[in-house]
CSV table of C-alpha atoms in Angstrom, one decimal:
chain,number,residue,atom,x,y,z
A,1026,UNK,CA,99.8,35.6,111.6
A,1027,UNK,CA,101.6,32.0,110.7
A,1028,UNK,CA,103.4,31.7,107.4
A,1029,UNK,CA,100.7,30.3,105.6
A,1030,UNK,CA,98.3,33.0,106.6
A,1031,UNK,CA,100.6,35.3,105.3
A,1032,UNK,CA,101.3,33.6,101.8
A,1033,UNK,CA,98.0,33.6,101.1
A,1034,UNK,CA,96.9,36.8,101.8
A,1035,UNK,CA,100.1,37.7,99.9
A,1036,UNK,CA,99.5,36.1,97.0
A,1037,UNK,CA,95.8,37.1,97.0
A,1038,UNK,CA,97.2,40.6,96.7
A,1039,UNK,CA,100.0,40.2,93.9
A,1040,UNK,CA,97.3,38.2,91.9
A,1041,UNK,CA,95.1,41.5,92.1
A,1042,UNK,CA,97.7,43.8,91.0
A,1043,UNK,CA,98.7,41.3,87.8
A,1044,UNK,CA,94.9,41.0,87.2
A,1045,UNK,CA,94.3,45.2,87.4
A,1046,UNK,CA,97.5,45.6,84.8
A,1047,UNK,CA,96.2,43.6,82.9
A,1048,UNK,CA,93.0,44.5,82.2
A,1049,UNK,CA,94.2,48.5,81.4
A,1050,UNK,CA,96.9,46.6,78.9
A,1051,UNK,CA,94.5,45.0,77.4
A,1052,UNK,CA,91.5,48.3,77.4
A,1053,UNK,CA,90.0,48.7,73.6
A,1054,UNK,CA,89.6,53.0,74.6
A,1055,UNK,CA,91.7,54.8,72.7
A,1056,UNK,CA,95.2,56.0,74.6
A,1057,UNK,CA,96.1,59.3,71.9
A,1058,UNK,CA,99.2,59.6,70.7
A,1059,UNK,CA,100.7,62.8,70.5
A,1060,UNK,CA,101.7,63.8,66.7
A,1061,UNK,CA,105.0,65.8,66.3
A,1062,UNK,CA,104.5,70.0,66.9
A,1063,UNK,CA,106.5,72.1,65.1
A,1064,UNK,CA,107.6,70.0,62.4
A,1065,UNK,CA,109.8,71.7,59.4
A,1066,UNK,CA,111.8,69.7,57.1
A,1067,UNK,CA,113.2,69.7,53.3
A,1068,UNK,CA,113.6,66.4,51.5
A,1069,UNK,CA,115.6,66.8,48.1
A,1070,UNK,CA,113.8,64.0,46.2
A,1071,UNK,CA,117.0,62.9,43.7
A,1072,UNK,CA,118.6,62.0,46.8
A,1073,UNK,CA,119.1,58.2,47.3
A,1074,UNK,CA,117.6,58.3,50.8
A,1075,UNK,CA,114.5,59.8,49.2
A,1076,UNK,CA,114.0,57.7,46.5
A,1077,UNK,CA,110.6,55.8,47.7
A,1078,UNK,CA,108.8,59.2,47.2
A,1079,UNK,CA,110.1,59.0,43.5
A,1080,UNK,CA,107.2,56.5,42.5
A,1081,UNK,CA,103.8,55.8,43.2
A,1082,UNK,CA,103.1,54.3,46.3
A,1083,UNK,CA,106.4,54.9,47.6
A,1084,UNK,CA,107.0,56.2,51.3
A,1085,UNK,CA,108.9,57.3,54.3
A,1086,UNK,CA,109.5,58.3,57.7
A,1087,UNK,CA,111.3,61.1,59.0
A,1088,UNK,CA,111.1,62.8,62.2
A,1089,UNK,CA,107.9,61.5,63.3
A,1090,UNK,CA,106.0,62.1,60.2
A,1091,UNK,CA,105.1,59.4,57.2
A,1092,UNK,CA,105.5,61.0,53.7
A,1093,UNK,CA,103.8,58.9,51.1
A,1094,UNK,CA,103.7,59.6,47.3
A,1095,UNK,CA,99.6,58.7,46.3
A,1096,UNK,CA,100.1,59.5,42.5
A,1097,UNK,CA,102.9,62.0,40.4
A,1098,UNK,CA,102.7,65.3,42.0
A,1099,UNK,CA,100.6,64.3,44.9
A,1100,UNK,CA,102.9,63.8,48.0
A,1101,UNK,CA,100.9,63.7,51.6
A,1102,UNK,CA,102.4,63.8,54.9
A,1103,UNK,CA,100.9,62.8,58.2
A,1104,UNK,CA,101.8,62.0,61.6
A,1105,UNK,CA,103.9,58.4,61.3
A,1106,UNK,CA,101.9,57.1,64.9
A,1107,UNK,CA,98.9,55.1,65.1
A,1108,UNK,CA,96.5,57.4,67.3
A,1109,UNK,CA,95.3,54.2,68.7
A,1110,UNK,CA,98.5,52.6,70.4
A,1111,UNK,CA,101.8,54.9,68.9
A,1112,UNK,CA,102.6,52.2,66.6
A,1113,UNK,CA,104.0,53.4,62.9
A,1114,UNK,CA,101.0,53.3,60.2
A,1115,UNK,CA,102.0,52.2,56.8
A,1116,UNK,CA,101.2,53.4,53.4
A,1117,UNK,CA,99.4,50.9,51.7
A,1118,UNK,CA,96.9,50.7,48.9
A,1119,UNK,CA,96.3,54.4,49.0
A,1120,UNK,CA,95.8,54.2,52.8
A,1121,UNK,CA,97.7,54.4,56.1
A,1122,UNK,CA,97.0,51.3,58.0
A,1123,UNK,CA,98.5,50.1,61.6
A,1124,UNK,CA,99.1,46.3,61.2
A,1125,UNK,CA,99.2,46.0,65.2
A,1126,UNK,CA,95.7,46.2,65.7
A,1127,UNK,CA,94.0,47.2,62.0
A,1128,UNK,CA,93.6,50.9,62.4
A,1129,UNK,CA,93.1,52.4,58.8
A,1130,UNK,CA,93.2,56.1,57.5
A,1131,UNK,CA,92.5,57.7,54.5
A,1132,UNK,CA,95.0,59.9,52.8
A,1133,UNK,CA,94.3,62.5,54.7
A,1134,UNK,CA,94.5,61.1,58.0
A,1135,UNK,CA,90.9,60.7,58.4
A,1136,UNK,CA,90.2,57.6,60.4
A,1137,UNK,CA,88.4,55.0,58.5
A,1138,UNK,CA,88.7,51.9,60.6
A,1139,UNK,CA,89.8,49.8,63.2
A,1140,UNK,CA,90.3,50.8,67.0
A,1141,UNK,CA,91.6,54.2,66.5
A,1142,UNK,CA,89.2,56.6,67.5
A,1143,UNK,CA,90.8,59.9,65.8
A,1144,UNK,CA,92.5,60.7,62.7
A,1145,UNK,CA,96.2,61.3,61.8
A,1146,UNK,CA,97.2,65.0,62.2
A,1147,UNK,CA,98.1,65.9,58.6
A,1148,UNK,CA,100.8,68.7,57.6
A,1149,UNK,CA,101.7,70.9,54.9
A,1150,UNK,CA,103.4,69.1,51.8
A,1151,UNK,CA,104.8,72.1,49.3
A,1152,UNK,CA,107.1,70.6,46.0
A,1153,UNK,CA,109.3,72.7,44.3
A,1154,UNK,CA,111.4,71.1,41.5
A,1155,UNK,CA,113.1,68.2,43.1
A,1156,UNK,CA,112.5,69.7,46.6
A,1157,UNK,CA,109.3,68.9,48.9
A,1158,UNK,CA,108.9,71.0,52.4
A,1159,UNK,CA,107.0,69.7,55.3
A,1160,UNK,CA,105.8,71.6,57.9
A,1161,UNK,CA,103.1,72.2,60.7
């Protein structure tokens, strides 16, 4: 084999590796993300840190999960990653929506758009006073 020979069929080969990779980065199928287990937390609400969950429309992440005030005593929590791709969902417009590729879920993690193909796990939201438990 000269060294052209072997160039080519080199590079014939590294092109169909790229070209493989490529295709499976670029796959519309759903690649779930795992949503956090045992989860078990306590957020004191008059503490700064805490203070989007103080109005309407307010949110925030903690320990995997995305806690989002929809109205005055009505505080949901779901799983914080897109089921599509893992990236964090935001709470907008009383929805959680993934920006990276459109996914959309209803408050209750129900999938209502985009290329997600399953819903948000949702956990248990308990509010006591200023304090609000999350858990599993």
């Amino acid at each position: 084999m000269d060294r052209k020979e072997f160039l080519t069929l080199f590079g014939a080969g590294a092109a169909s590796l790229l070209y493989s990779a490529c295709l499976s980065g670029c796959s519309t199928t759903d690649n779930p993300v795992s949503a956090p287990a045992n989860v078990d937390f306590t957020l004191d609400l008059t503490n700064a840190a805490n203070s989007a969950l103080t109005k309407d429309g307010g949110y925030l992440y903690k320990d995997g999960v995305i806690v989002a005030r929809i109205s005055a005593g009505n505080i949901v929590a779901v799983s914080a990653a897109c089921t599509h791709q893992g990236v964090s969902v935001k709470y907008t417009s009383n929805q959680f929506y993934c920006a990276a590729h459109g996914s959309s879920f209803s408050t209750s993690g129900a999938r209502t758009g985009g290329p997600a193909k399953s819903a948000l796990k949702k956990y248990s939201v308990t509010l006591t006073g200023n304090s609000l438990h999350v858990t599993s």
